[in-house]
mmCIF file of C-alpha atoms in Angstrom:
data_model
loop_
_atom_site.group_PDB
_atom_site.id
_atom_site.type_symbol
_atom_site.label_atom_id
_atom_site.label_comp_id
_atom_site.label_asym_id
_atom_site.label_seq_id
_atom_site.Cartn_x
_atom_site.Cartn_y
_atom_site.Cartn_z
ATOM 1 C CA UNK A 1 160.105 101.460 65.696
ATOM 2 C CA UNK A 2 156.694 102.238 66.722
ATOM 3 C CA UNK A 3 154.862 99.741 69.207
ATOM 4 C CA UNK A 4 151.507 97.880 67.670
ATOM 5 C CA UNK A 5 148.138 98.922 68.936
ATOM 6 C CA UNK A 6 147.219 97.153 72.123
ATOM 7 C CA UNK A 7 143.092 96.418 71.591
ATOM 8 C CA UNK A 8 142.584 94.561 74.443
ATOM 9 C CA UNK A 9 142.924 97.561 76.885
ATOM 10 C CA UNK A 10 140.654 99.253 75.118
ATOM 11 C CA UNK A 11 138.485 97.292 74.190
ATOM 12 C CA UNK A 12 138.574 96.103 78.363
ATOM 13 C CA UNK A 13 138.499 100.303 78.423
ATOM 14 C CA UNK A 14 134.863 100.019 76.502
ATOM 15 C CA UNK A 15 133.527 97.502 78.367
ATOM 16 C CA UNK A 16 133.626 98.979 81.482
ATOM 17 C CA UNK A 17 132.635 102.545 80.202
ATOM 18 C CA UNK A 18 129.447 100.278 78.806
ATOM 19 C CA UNK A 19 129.028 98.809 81.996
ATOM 20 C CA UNK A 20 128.827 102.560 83.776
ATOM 21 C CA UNK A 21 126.378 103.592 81.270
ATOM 22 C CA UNK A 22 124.195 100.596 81.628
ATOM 23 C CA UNK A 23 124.332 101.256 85.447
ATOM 24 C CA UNK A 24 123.741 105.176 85.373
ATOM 25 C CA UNK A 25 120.788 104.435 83.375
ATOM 26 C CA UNK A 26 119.427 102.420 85.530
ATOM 27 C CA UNK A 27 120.274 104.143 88.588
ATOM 28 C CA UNK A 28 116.857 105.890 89.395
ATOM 29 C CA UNK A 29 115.825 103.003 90.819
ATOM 30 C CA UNK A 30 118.849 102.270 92.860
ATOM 31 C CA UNK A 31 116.816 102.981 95.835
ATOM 32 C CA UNK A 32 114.402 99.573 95.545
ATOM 33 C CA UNK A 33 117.365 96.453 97.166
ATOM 34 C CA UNK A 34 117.245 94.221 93.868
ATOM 35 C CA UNK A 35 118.275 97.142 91.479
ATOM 36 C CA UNK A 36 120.852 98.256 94.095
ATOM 37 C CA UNK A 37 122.679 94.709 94.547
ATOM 38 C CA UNK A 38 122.307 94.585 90.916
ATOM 39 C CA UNK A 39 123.376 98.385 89.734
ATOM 40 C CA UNK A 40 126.904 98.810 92.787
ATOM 41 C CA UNK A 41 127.845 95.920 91.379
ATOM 42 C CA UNK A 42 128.106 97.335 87.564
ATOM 43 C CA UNK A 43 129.457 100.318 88.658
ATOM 44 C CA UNK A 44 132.377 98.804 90.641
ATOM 45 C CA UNK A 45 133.053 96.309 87.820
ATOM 46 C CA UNK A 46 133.261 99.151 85.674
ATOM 47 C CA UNK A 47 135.454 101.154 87.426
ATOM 48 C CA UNK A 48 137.714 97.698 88.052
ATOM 49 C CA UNK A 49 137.884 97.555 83.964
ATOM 50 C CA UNK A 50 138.980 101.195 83.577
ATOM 51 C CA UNK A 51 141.672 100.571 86.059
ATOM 52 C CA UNK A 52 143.172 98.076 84.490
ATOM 53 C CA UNK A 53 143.119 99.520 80.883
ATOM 54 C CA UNK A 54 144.814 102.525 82.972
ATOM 55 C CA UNK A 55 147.971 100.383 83.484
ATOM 56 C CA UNK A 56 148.156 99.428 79.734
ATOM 57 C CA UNK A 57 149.603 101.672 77.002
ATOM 58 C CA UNK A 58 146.387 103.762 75.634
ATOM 59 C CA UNK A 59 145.295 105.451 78.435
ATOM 60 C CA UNK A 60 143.310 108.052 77.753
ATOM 61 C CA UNK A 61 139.718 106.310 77.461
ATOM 62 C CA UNK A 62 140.443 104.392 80.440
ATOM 63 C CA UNK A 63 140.692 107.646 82.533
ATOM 64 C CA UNK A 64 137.754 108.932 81.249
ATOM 65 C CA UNK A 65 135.762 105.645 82.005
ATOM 66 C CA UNK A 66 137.339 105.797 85.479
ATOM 67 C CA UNK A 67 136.179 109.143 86.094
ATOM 68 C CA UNK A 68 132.665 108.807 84.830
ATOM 69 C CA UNK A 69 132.427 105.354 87.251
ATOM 70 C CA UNK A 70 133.697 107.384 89.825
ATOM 71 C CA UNK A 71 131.297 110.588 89.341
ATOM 72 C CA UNK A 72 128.179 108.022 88.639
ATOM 73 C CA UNK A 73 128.754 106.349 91.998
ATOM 74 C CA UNK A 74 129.254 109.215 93.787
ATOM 75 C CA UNK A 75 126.018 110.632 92.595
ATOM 76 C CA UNK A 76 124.274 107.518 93.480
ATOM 77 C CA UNK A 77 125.276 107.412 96.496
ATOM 78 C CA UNK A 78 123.865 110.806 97.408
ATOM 79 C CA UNK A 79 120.553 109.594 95.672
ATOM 80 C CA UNK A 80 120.213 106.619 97.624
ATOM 81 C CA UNK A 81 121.035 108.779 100.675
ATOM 82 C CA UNK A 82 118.252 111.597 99.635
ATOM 83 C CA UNK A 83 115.517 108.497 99.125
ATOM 84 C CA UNK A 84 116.366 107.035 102.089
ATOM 85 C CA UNK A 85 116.185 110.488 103.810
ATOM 86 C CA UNK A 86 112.751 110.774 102.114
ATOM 87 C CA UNK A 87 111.514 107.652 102.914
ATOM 88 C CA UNK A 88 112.799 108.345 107.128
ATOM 89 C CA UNK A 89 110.634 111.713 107.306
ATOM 90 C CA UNK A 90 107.538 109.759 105.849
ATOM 91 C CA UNK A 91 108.340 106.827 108.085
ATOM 92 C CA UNK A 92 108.930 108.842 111.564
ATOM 93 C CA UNK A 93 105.511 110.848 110.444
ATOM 94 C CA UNK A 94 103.792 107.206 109.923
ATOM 95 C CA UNK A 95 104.062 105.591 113.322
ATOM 96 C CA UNK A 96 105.753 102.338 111.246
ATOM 97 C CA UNK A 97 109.521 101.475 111.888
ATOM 98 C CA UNK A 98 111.549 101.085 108.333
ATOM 99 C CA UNK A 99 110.913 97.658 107.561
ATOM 100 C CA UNK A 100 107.270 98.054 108.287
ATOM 101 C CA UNK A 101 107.192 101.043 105.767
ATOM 102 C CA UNK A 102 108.885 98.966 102.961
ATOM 103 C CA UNK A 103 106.471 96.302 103.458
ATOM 104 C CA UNK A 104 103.089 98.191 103.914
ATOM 105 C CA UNK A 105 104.682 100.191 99.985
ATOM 106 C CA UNK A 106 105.361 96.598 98.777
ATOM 107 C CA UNK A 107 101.840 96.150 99.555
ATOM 108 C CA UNK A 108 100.268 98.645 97.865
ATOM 109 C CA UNK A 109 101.911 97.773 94.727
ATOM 110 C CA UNK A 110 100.117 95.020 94.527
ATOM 111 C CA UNK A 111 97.156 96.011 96.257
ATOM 112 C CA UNK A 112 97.031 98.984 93.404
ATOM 113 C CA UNK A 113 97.790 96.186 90.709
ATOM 114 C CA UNK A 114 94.496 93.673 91.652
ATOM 115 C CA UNK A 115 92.015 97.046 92.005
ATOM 116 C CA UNK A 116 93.270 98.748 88.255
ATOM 117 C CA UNK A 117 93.132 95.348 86.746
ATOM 118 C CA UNK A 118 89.552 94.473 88.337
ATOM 119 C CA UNK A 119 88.118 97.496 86.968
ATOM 120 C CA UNK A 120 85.185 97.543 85.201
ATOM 121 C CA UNK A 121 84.966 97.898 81.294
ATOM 122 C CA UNK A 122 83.745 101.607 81.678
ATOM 123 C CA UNK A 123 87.243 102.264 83.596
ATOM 124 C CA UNK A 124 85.595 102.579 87.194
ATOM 125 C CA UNK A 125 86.149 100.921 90.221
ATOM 126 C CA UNK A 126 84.576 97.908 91.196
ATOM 127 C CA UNK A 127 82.675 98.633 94.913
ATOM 128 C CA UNK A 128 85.054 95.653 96.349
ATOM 129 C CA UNK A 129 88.155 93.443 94.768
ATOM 130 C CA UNK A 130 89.328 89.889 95.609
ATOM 131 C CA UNK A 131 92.478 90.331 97.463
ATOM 132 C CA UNK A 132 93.449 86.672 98.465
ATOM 133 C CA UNK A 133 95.479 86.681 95.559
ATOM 134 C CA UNK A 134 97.903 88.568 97.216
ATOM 135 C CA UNK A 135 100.834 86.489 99.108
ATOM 136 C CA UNK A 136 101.445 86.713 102.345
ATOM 137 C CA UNK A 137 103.199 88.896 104.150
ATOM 138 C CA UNK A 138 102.037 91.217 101.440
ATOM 139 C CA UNK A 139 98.171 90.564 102.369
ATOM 140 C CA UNK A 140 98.340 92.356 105.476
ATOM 141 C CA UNK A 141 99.447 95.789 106.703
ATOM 142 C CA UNK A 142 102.078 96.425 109.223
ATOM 143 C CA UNK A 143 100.033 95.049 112.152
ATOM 144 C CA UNK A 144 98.676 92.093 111.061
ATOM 145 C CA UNK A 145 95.387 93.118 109.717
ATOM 146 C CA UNK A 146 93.407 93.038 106.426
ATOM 147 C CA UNK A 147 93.630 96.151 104.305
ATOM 148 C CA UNK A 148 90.387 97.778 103.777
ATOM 149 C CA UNK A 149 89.241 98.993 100.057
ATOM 150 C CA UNK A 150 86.787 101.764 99.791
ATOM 151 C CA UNK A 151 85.614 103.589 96.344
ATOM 152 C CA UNK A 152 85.928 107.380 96.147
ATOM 153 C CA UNK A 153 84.772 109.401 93.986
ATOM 154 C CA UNK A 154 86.911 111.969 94.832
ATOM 155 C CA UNK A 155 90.439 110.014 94.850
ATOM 156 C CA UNK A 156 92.367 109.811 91.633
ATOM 157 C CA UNK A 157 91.999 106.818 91.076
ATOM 158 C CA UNK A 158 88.297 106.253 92.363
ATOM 159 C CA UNK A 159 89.397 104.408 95.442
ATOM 160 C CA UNK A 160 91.671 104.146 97.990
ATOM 161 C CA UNK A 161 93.218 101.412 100.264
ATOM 162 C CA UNK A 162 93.436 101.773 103.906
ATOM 163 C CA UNK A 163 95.118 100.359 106.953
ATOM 164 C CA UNK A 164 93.147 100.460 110.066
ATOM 165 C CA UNK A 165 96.627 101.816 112.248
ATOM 166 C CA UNK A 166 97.849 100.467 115.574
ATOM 167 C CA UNK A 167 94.742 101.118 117.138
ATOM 168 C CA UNK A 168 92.813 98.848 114.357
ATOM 169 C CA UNK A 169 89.719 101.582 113.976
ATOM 170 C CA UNK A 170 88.740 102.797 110.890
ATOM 171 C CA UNK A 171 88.175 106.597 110.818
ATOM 172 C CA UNK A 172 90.753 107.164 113.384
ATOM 173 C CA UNK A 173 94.255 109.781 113.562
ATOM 174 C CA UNK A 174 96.446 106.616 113.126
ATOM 175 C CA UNK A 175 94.372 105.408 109.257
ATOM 176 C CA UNK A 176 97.175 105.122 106.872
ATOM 177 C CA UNK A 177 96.096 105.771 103.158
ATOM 178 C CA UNK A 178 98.103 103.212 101.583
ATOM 179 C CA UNK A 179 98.307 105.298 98.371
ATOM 180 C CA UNK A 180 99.978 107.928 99.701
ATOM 181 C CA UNK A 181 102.798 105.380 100.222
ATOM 182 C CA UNK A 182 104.580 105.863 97.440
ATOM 183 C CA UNK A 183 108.068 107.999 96.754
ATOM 184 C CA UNK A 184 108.941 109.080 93.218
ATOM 185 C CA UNK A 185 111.534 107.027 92.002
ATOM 186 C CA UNK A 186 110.566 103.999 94.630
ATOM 187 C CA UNK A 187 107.604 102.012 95.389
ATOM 188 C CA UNK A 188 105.704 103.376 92.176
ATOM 189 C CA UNK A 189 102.243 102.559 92.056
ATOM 190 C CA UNK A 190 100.889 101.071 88.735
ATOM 191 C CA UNK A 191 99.615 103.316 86.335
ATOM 192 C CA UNK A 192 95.820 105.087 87.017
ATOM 193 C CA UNK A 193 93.697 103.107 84.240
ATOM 194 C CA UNK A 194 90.667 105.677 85.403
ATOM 195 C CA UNK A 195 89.188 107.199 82.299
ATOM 196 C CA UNK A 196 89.333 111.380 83.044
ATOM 197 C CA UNK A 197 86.320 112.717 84.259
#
């Protein structure tokens, strides 16, 4: 006599193969700490389901789902450790220690955020923005001092943020263009509302 279908370990099977997907499509920005304690999560919880519809009858869909869980966290794990070796040759280059780094990127976010959404209603910059609306610690750059704004004309974007350095001198070695902060794949910088020239 032939057993009846057991839908609960696959169905358990599906879920966690769902789970995986969800997570390796949102793995790109597993790099940035909220989508990582969000995304290993996922992944493990996946995996976890597979297992367990492993043990049951129908097997075959649970080992797939295990393997895919398996392959997608082992592939981010080597992303996360090529970002992070990314962002330690920028950050060793910079003069900042890591947490500086993340904070000064953090910044620019917003700082790039205020300046495209300031612009004027031909698309160019404004010749200076109101950053107090930025929150604190996010106001400041890595050593406690007000970011400077300066139009370009030959930036991308038709200006440019700056951080006076250690030595607090504009025009110095030690400037850091805050725009040049960002990594693809972390700390992306809004999108460039300049009109092309």
């Amino acid at each position: 006599m032939q057993e009846p279908s057991q839908p609960v370990p696959v169905a358990v099977a599906i879920l966690g193969v769902c789970f995986v997907i969800v997570a390796t499509l949102t793995w790109r920005w597993a790099f940035v700490p909220a989508f990582a304690i969000a995304i290993v999560p996922l992944m493990l919880l996946g995996i976890l389901l597979c297992a367990i519809a492993i043990w049951s009858k129908r097997r075959r869909l649970a080992v797939v789902g295990l393997l895919t869980g398996v392959t997608v966290v082992a592939l981010s794990i080597c992303f996360v450790m090529w970002q992070a070796a990314k962002v330690l040759r920028r950050v060793s280059h910079s003069g900042m220690n890591i947490a500086q780094y993340v904070m000064m990127a953090s910044s620019a976010q917003g700082l790039v955020e205020i300046a495209e959404t300031s612009r004027l209603s031909d698309g160019a910059a404004r010749d200076s923005v109101d950053l107090t609306t930025i929150p604190a610690p996010y106001n400041v750059d890595a050593w406690g001092r007000a970011f400077v704004y300066q139009t370009c004309e030959t930036c991308e974007r038709g200006y440019r943020f700056v951080s006076l350095g250690p030595d607090g001198q504009l025009g110095t070695a030690d400037d850091v263009d805050m725009l040049s902060l960002s990594i693809e794949g972390a700390f992306e910088l809004p999108a460039n509302r300049r009109p092309s020239r």
